[in-house]
Every structure is written in C-alpha cells, then in structure tokens.
Short mmCIF file of C-alpha atoms in Angstrom, two decimals:
data_model
loop_
_atom_site.label_atom_id
_atom_site.label_comp_id
_atom_site.label_asym_id
_atom_site.label_seq_id
_atom_site.Cartn_x
_atom_site.Cartn_y
_atom_site.Cartn_z
CA MET E 1279 95.03 107.87 106.13
CA GLU E 1280 96.00 110.45 103.55
CA ILE E 1281 93.60 110.85 100.64
CA PHE E 1282 95.50 110.25 97.39
CA ASN E 1283 94.66 111.70 94.03
CA LYS E 1284 93.47 109.02 91.61
CA LYS E 1285 96.56 109.15 89.42
CA SER E 1286 98.90 108.70 92.38
CA LEU E 1287 96.84 105.87 93.84
CA LYS E 1288 96.68 104.07 90.50
CA ALA E 1289 100.46 104.29 90.08
CA LYS E 1290 101.14 103.01 93.58
CA LYS E 1291 98.68 100.14 93.21
CA ALA E 1292 100.50 99.19 90.04
CA VAL E 1293 103.81 99.16 91.94
CA ALA E 1294 102.29 97.03 94.70
CA LEU E 1295 100.99 94.57 92.10
CA LEU E 1296 104.39 94.48 90.39
CA LEU E 1297 106.15 93.77 93.68
CA PHE E 1298 103.66 91.03 94.50
CA MET E 1299 104.19 89.40 91.12
CA LEU E 1300 107.94 89.62 91.65
CA TYR E 1301 107.42 87.87 94.96
CA LEU E 1302 105.43 85.09 93.33
CA GLY E 1303 108.16 84.67 90.75
CA ALA E 1304 111.04 84.88 93.19
CA ILE E 1305 112.79 81.63 93.91
CA SER E 1306 114.75 81.04 97.09
CA MET E 1307 118.38 80.65 96.14
CA LEU E 1308 119.80 79.46 99.44
CA ALA E 1309 118.72 77.91 102.69
CA GLN E 1310 118.31 80.44 105.49
CA GLU E 1311 121.64 82.17 105.94
CA THR E 1312 122.46 83.50 109.37
CA PRO E 1313 121.28 87.12 109.39
CA ARG E 1314 123.83 89.79 110.15
CA THR E 1315 123.93 91.66 113.45
CA TYR E 1316 124.86 95.20 114.46
CA VAL E 1317 125.21 96.76 117.92
CA ALA E 1318 123.97 100.36 118.07
CA HIS E 1319 125.35 102.23 121.08
CA ASN E 1320 123.72 104.92 123.17
CA THR E 1321 124.99 108.48 122.85
CA ILE E 1322 124.56 111.56 125.02
CA GLU E 1323 126.16 113.81 122.42
CA ASN E 1324 123.99 116.17 120.41
CA ILE E 1325 123.89 114.89 116.84
CA LYS E 1326 123.51 117.58 114.17
CA ILE E 1327 121.79 116.19 111.09
CA ASP E 1328 123.88 117.67 108.28
CA GLY E 1329 125.15 114.66 106.35
CA LYS E 1330 128.59 115.00 107.90
CA MET E 1331 130.29 112.72 110.40
CA ASN E 1332 131.80 115.43 112.60
CA GLU E 1333 130.63 114.29 116.04
CA SER E 1334 133.02 112.22 118.13
CA SER E 1335 130.24 109.65 118.66
CA TRP E 1336 130.20 108.94 114.95
CA GLN E 1337 133.97 108.77 114.83
CA LYS E 1338 134.00 106.12 117.58
CA THR E 1339 131.13 104.05 116.19
CA ALA E 1340 131.84 100.95 114.12
CA TRP E 1341 130.78 100.62 110.51
CA SER E 1342 128.46 97.84 109.48
CA SER E 1343 129.62 95.09 107.17
CA ASN E 1344 129.69 96.11 103.53
CA PHE E 1345 126.48 95.46 101.63
CA ILE E 1346 126.15 92.35 99.49
CA ASP E 1347 124.13 91.69 96.35
CA ILE E 1348 120.59 90.50 97.05
CA GLU E 1349 121.18 87.66 94.58
CA GLY E 1350 123.87 86.31 96.87
CA ASP E 1351 126.55 85.30 94.38
CA LYS E 1352 127.43 88.71 92.96
CA LYS E 1353 129.58 91.48 94.36
CA PRO E 1354 128.06 94.97 94.37
CA THR E 1355 129.67 97.40 91.97
CA TYR E 1356 129.95 100.11 94.61
CA GLU E 1357 130.48 99.92 98.37
CA THR E 1358 127.74 100.75 100.87
CA LYS E 1359 127.92 100.72 104.68
CA PHE E 1360 126.24 102.42 107.64
CA LYS E 1361 126.62 103.37 111.29
CA MET E 1362 123.92 103.67 113.95
CA LEU E 1363 123.51 105.45 117.27
CA TRP E 1364 120.55 106.16 119.52
CA ASP E 1365 119.44 108.26 122.46
CA ASP E 1366 116.19 108.70 124.36
CA ALA E 1367 114.67 110.69 121.49
CA ASN E 1368 115.93 109.26 118.20
CA ILE E 1369 117.60 106.51 116.21
CA TYR E 1370 120.48 107.92 114.15
CA PHE E 1371 121.91 106.61 110.89
CA PHE E 1372 124.99 107.62 108.97
CA VAL E 1373 125.39 106.01 105.55
CA LYS E 1374 128.25 106.09 103.05
CA LEU E 1375 127.53 105.19 99.43
CA LYS E 1376 130.33 105.13 96.89
CA GLU E 1377 129.15 106.23 93.45
CA PRO E 1378 131.06 107.80 90.53
CA HIS E 1379 127.91 109.42 89.10
CA VAL E 1380 125.62 110.81 91.80
CA TRP E 1381 122.28 111.71 90.23
CA ALA E 1382 118.64 112.07 91.21
CA THR E 1383 115.53 113.53 89.59
CA LEU E 1384 112.58 112.86 91.91
CA LYS E 1385 111.63 115.80 94.14
CA GLN E 1386 108.10 114.99 95.31
CA LYS E 1387 107.72 113.33 98.72
CA ASP E 1388 106.16 109.86 98.72
CA THR E 1389 106.74 109.32 95.05
CA ILE E 1390 108.31 106.01 93.99
CA ILE E 1391 111.86 106.82 95.06
CA PHE E 1392 113.45 103.56 93.89
CA TYR E 1393 112.97 104.78 90.32
CA ASN E 1394 116.12 106.75 91.22
CA ASN E 1395 119.22 105.35 92.89
CA ASP E 1396 118.18 105.24 96.52
CA PHE E 1397 118.87 104.04 100.07
CA GLU E 1398 116.24 102.13 102.06
CA ILE E 1399 115.67 101.12 105.69
CA PHE E 1400 113.19 98.48 106.86
CA PHE E 1401 111.95 98.15 110.46
CA ASP E 1402 110.04 95.30 112.12
CA PRO E 1403 110.22 96.22 115.83
CA ASP E 1404 108.52 93.10 117.24
CA GLY E 1405 109.81 90.65 114.63
CA ASP E 1406 106.43 89.12 113.76
CA THR E 1407 106.76 90.08 110.02
CA HIS E 1408 103.58 92.19 110.25
CA ASN E 1409 103.11 95.92 110.84
CA TYR E 1410 106.48 97.02 109.56
CA TYR E 1411 107.93 100.23 108.15
CA GLU E 1412 109.95 101.28 105.12
CA PHE E 1413 112.00 104.41 104.47
CA GLU E 1414 113.55 105.41 101.15
CA MET E 1415 115.50 108.47 100.04
CA ASN E 1416 117.50 109.65 97.05
CA ALA E 1417 120.44 112.02 96.65
CA LEU E 1418 118.07 115.00 96.49
CA ASN E 1419 116.95 114.10 100.03
CA THR E 1420 113.49 113.23 98.70
CA ILE E 1421 111.77 110.76 101.02
CA TRP E 1422 109.22 107.99 100.72
CA ASP E 1423 108.12 106.63 104.10
CA LEU E 1424 105.38 104.05 104.44
CA TYR E 1425 103.71 101.53 106.70
CA LEU E 1426 102.87 97.97 105.59
CA SER E 1427 100.40 95.83 107.48
CA LYS E 1428 101.73 92.56 106.04
CA PRO E 1429 104.22 91.35 103.43
CA TYR E 1430 102.96 91.28 99.84
CA ARG E 1431 102.61 87.48 99.99
CA ASN E 1432 99.93 87.95 102.68
CA ASN E 1433 97.92 90.60 100.81
CA GLY E 1434 98.34 93.37 103.34
CA TYR E 1435 97.70 97.04 102.75
CA ILE E 1436 100.17 99.88 102.25
CA MET E 1437 99.88 103.35 103.80
CA ASP E 1438 102.31 105.64 102.04
CA GLY E 1439 100.47 108.64 103.42
CA TRP E 1440 101.95 107.51 106.75
CA ASP E 1441 104.96 109.53 107.98
CA PHE E 1442 107.89 109.21 110.37
CA LYS E 1443 106.80 112.41 112.11
CA GLY E 1444 109.70 114.60 113.20
CA LEU E 1445 112.20 112.82 110.94
CA LYS E 1446 115.31 114.78 109.93
CA SER E 1447 117.62 113.87 107.07
CA ALA E 1448 120.49 115.40 105.15
CA VAL E 1449 122.66 114.52 102.16
CA GLN E 1450 126.21 115.51 101.29
CA VAL E 1451 127.59 114.75 97.83
CA GLN E 1452 131.29 114.10 97.53
CA GLY E 1453 131.38 115.57 94.04
CA THR E 1454 128.60 117.36 92.16
CA LEU E 1455 125.00 116.18 91.93
CA ASN E 1456 123.61 115.65 88.42
CA ASN E 1457 126.84 116.75 86.75
CA SER E 1458 127.97 114.31 84.08
CA THR E 1459 131.23 116.14 83.35
CA ASP E 1460 133.06 114.92 86.46
CA ILE E 1461 133.58 111.74 88.48
CA ASP E 1462 132.17 111.75 92.01
CA GLU E 1463 133.34 109.91 95.09
CA GLY E 1464 129.82 109.24 96.33
CA TRP E 1465 127.26 110.56 98.79
CA THR E 1466 126.64 110.40 102.52
CA ILE E 1467 123.33 110.39 104.36
CA GLU E 1468 122.49 111.30 107.95
CA ILE E 1469 119.08 110.54 109.43
CA ALA E 1470 117.35 110.97 112.80
CA ILE E 1471 114.07 109.10 113.30
CA PRO E 1472 112.15 109.75 116.55
CA TRP E 1473 111.23 106.68 118.59
CA SER E 1474 107.72 108.08 118.77
CA PHE E 1475 106.88 106.39 115.47
CA THR E 1476 106.40 103.21 117.52
CA THR E 1477 103.89 104.85 119.87
CA ALA E 1478 100.91 102.54 120.29
CA PRO E 1479 97.30 103.78 120.43
CA GLY E 1480 97.55 103.56 124.21
CA GLY E 1481 100.45 106.00 124.17
CA THR E 1482 103.47 103.79 124.90
CA THR E 1483 106.65 104.43 122.91
CA ASN E 1484 108.87 101.41 122.42
CA ILE E 1485 112.54 102.14 123.07
CA PRO E 1486 114.32 98.77 122.83
CA GLU E 1487 117.01 99.45 125.43
CA ASN E 1488 119.25 96.37 125.64
CA ASP E 1489 116.95 94.65 123.18
CA PHE E 1490 116.89 94.05 119.42
CA TRP E 1491 114.80 94.86 116.38
CA ARG E 1492 114.65 93.05 113.06
CA MET E 1493 115.92 95.46 110.41
CA ASN E 1494 117.45 95.49 106.99
CA PHE E 1495 118.94 98.04 104.62
CA SER E 1496 118.86 98.13 100.85
CA ARG E 1497 120.41 100.19 98.09
CA VAL E 1498 118.85 100.34 94.62
CA ASN E 1499 121.21 101.30 91.79
CA TRP E 1500 120.45 101.67 88.09
CA ASP E 1501 122.47 101.70 84.91
CA PHE E 1502 121.94 105.11 83.35
CA ASP E 1503 121.71 106.94 80.06
CA LEU E 1504 122.79 110.52 79.39
CA LYS E 1505 120.89 112.83 77.08
CA ASN E 1506 121.82 116.50 76.89
CA GLY E 1507 123.69 116.06 80.17
CA ARG E 1508 120.61 114.67 81.97
CA TYR E 1509 120.68 111.28 83.72
CA SER E 1510 117.90 108.71 83.32
CA ARG E 1511 117.42 104.98 83.82
CA LYS E 1512 118.95 103.00 80.99
CA LYS E 1513 116.71 101.14 78.55
CA ASP E 1514 117.36 98.11 76.39
CA PRO E 1515 117.01 98.22 72.57
CA SER E 1516 113.28 97.43 72.87
CA GLY E 1517 112.70 100.46 75.09
CA LYS E 1518 112.29 98.59 78.40
CA PHE E 1519 114.18 99.72 81.48
CA LEU E 1520 117.10 97.51 82.40
CA PRO E 1521 116.64 95.80 85.77
CA GLU E 1522 117.98 97.54 88.83
CA TYR E 1523 120.74 96.29 91.11
CA ASN E 1524 119.71 95.52 94.69
CA TRP E 1525 122.42 95.61 97.34
CA VAL E 1526 121.53 94.71 100.92
CA TRP E 1527 123.08 94.59 104.37
CA SER E 1528 121.78 91.21 105.58
CA PRO E 1529 121.27 88.32 103.13
CA GLN E 1530 117.70 87.84 101.96
CA GLY E 1531 118.17 84.50 100.19
CA VAL E 1532 115.46 85.63 97.77
CA ILE E 1533 115.11 88.59 95.40
CA ASN E 1534 112.52 90.25 97.61
CA MET E 1535 113.02 92.65 100.53
CA HIS E 1536 109.52 91.92 101.78
CA GLU E 1537 110.29 88.68 103.57
CA PRO E 1538 111.07 90.22 106.97
CA GLU E 1539 112.07 86.89 108.51
CA HIS E 1540 115.40 87.21 106.67
CA TRP E 1541 116.26 90.67 108.00
CA GLY E 1542 119.19 91.33 110.29
CA TYR E 1543 119.30 92.02 114.03
CA VAL E 1544 120.11 95.45 115.45
CA TYR E 1545 120.78 95.42 119.19
CA PHE E 1546 120.34 98.74 121.01
CA ASP E 1547 123.02 98.73 123.68
CA LYS E 1548 122.56 101.08 126.63
CA ASN E 1549 126.33 101.37 126.93
CA SER E 1550 128.02 104.24 125.12
CA MET E 1551 130.84 103.88 122.60
CA GLY E 1552 133.99 102.25 123.89
CA ALA E 1553 132.15 99.47 125.70
CA THR E 1554 132.46 96.01 124.23
CA THR E 1555 129.08 94.36 123.79
CA ASP E 1556 128.64 90.91 122.32
CA PHE E 1557 125.17 90.26 120.97
CA THR E 1558 124.13 86.67 120.30
CA ILE E 1559 121.00 85.91 118.36
CA PRO E 1560 118.62 84.11 120.77
CA GLU E 1561 118.16 80.36 120.27
CA ASP E 1562 114.43 80.65 119.58
CA GLU E 1563 115.20 82.83 116.57
CA HIS E 1564 116.94 79.85 114.96
CA ILE E 1565 113.75 77.84 115.39
CA LYS E 1566 111.80 80.75 113.93
CA TRP E 1567 113.91 80.69 110.74
CA TYR E 1568 113.08 77.00 110.34
CA LEU E 1569 109.37 77.67 110.93
CA TYR E 1570 109.35 80.31 108.20
CA GLU E 1571 111.06 77.91 105.82
CA LEU E 1572 108.21 75.49 106.45
CA TYR E 1573 105.67 78.29 106.15
CA ARG E 1574 106.96 79.46 102.77
CA ASN E 1575 106.86 75.88 101.49
CA GLN E 1576 103.32 75.49 102.78
CA ILE E 1577 101.87 78.60 101.12
CA ASN E 1578 103.71 77.84 97.88
CA LYS E 1579 102.05 74.39 97.87
CA ASN E 1580 98.60 75.89 98.51
CA SER E 1581 98.38 74.46 102.01
CA THR E 1582 98.63 70.80 101.04
CA GLU E 1583 99.88 68.14 103.42
CA ASP E 1584 102.78 67.08 101.17
CA GLY E 1585 105.90 66.40 103.20
CA TRP E 1586 104.05 66.09 106.50
CA ILE E 1587 103.75 62.76 108.31
CA LEU E 1588 100.60 61.71 110.17
CA LYS E 1589 101.55 60.24 113.54
CA LYS E 1590 98.84 59.45 116.10
CA GLY E 1591 96.50 61.86 114.36
CA ILE E 1592 99.03 64.71 114.30
CA LEU E 1593 100.66 66.11 111.17
CA GLN E 1594 104.35 66.66 111.84
CA LYS E 1595 107.79 66.79 110.32
CA GLU E 1596 110.60 64.44 111.16
CA SER E 1597 112.55 65.82 114.11
CA LYS E 1598 115.30 68.29 113.27
CA LEU E 1599 118.40 69.28 115.22
CA ILE E 1600 118.71 73.02 115.88
CA LEU E 1601 121.70 74.14 117.95
CA GLY E 1602 122.06 70.59 119.20
CA LYS E 1603 118.44 70.25 120.33
CA SER E 1604 115.75 68.13 118.68
CA VAL E 1605 112.62 69.98 117.57
CA THR E 1606 109.45 68.72 115.91
CA ALA E 1607 107.23 70.95 113.78
CA ILE E 1608 103.45 70.43 113.98
CA LEU E 1609 100.92 71.42 111.30
CA GLU E 1610 97.41 72.09 112.56
CA LYS E 1611 94.56 72.77 110.14
CA ASN E 1612 91.62 74.91 111.28
CA ASN E 1613 88.62 76.80 109.90
CA PHE E 1614 90.81 79.82 109.16
CA GLY E 1615 93.70 78.01 107.49
CA PHE E 1616 96.59 76.48 109.41
CA ASP E 1617 99.16 76.98 112.14
CA ILE E 1618 102.72 75.66 112.16
CA TRP E 1619 104.32 75.46 115.58
CA ILE E 1620 107.23 74.09 117.58
CA LYS E 1621 107.67 73.88 121.30
CA SER E 1622 111.08 75.38 122.04
CA PRO E 1623 113.50 73.21 124.02
CA PHE E 1624 115.35 76.41 124.97
CA THR E 1625 112.54 78.50 126.51
CA ASN E 1626 109.65 76.02 126.79
CA LYS E 1627 107.54 78.45 124.73
CA LYS E 1628 105.26 77.53 121.87
CA LEU E 1629 106.46 79.28 118.71
CA VAL E 1630 103.66 79.66 116.16
CA ILE E 1631 103.27 80.96 112.61
CA HIS E 1632 99.66 81.47 111.61
CA THR E 1633 98.18 81.08 108.14
CA ASP E 1634 98.58 84.83 107.46
CA GLY E 1635 102.30 84.62 108.25
CA LYS E 1636 102.15 86.34 111.64
CA PHE E 1637 104.56 84.97 114.24
CA GLU E 1638 103.56 84.68 117.90
CA THR E 1639 104.87 83.01 121.05
CA TYR E 1640 102.86 81.49 123.86
CA ASN E 1641 103.82 80.22 127.28
CA ASP E 1642 103.42 76.45 127.29
CA THR E 1643 103.60 74.54 130.54
CA THR E 1644 102.61 71.16 129.09
CA ASN E 1645 105.17 68.36 129.12
#
C-alpha cells in the first residue's frame, strides 16, 4: 500500500467518514428497480486512446441509455452516455458528456476528483459487493483510482494508493476548457483499462468472455461561481458548498453509489460488432436483489428478528413469488452475526448473504 502523507490521509479519512454518514442518512426511495444492461462487443481493431471516436468499431457500437438522476424522479440537466468495447488486453470506454461550461481545477492524481465535475466507473467483477474498484476523472484528465474492500456500510478499508496499472485515458473538449467567455458543447473521454487489474495473487487474469460484471457509472456535476474568470463550486449565502448533482447509468434507488447490489450488468460478448446478442439477467440475480433488500432492512434494524416468523424453530419470511417461483428466505443467527439465505428454485443453489454483506453461492443437493 502506498504511504500517504498525514495531511492527505486525514483529508481522505474525512471523506470516507462523510460518505459513511451519507450512507447512514440515505433513505431508499424505491423498491429494487431492474438494473440496466449493456452488451460490450469484442474488437480486433487497434483502439487509439485520444478522446476521439474515429475507429470504425466505435462508430458501429451502440450507445448506452442516457444517464438518470440518482434521486430517481429528476431529469439530469445535461446528457451523459457511454460506449464500451473489449479485446484480449483491455476494456475500452468512450464517454460523451454535454456541458456548456467545461471546467476543472484539480491536477494531482488521487486527489478527491469529485470536488470537480467528474466521470466515475465502478467495477464489481464477481458481484459479491466486496473487493470492488472505483475510477474517477475530470476534464483535465486527472485520475483517482481506488480499491475498496467493502461498502462503507460494512466498514471496509480504502486503498487509494492502488492503481489500474497500464491505464490510458484522454479527454477532448468540444469548446475551451476553463474559459468562461464562451459556451461549450461538452467533453468526451476515452479510456483503456487492462484486464490485468483483476489478476489474482495466483496469477490468473479474469477476462469475462461471454459473461457479465456488475458495473455502474456516475457523473458528478456542480453549480459554479465565477471570480476573475475562474470557476469554483458554488456556495450558499452562509458559505457552504451547494450539494452536487449525481447522474448515474443504472438506478441506485438510494443516494449512494456504494450499494453495489444496485449496479447494472455489462455482458462481454465474444462476437464483434454487427452480431445481435440478447443478454438476459439470470434468474438467481432476481433472488439476490430480494436478499439484499432483506439484508439492508436487517442491518438497519440492528439485527433484530422483527418481521421474521418462527416456524418449527426456523426464522423465515412468508414465501414470495419471484419470476413465478415461490422462494422462502431463512435467517440464521450465529456467533459471528447472521446469514440470510434462499435455496434457488432455478439452479438448486443456496444463495447466501453473510452478516458483513458478502454474497456467496453454494451447491445444495438437499431436497
């Protein structure tokens, strides 16, 4: 782990605490919405990372759905959308952000980039909500990349000295950066992230060919002030910064990006552009969403048994229909906390969320 100077570490701990407090104060606004999906196709074309969409692969690749407001019932002020490709070496992103005033001030890597307008990518390769990755960048192409062992609700640790080694990124501004005398069209981003960031200690790199990852994308945007032609975050009359806008690709249902169970699904199709690939979210994922709903309720109630029914010595919920199949959630207390689990009628597997929020599946041959 990188050794931080004390000032930097203190600032980043303060941000972590702030985010955790925001999590505690966040209230779910909706039941689990169906996460969005995107099919990323394979390419054999050499992709030049220059912030431009010149390659034919990019021209043929579909845009994502437009971003939505994280609060769910608001429309973002400015449009955001992305494209993705992949090959045996990298995942590629092309992002288009409309913005009439493109500005950025932060130039030091691994500083708190969302204090500027920024674009963010979140990765949870195995979908267990633990050991996930975050990438942020601003219009100056300044990057903050970090690894998180657990969501803030589970008191994990953050390594922002961690890097996507070999990452390449570029920005093009359709207008003029930090110039308040004109109106810009926006900015575009191009990124290549090597698959090797998933390499396990044993040396295996995970390339999810014809498989999916849980991912989400976020854009932070601030109201601004101008002083002597310089942009800065806008403050209210008391001198406090106005809250930022958070625009996301897949609905979170809560004002918090760090609930990975809400993230979208990106399917990495081995077929190149032109092929039609339909990706359907697996049935067990629907059960998983329900399990996390129960889990969030459980930790917010401090692990009480409220809402659970004791039947034949087993704490359980009333049966629930998911995709036409009846499922029953079981709550098991143990010396380390609790487990919530359901036996899937679709795969016969036992789907479990542990007390620390980690999701796991087990083969279950019992009747």
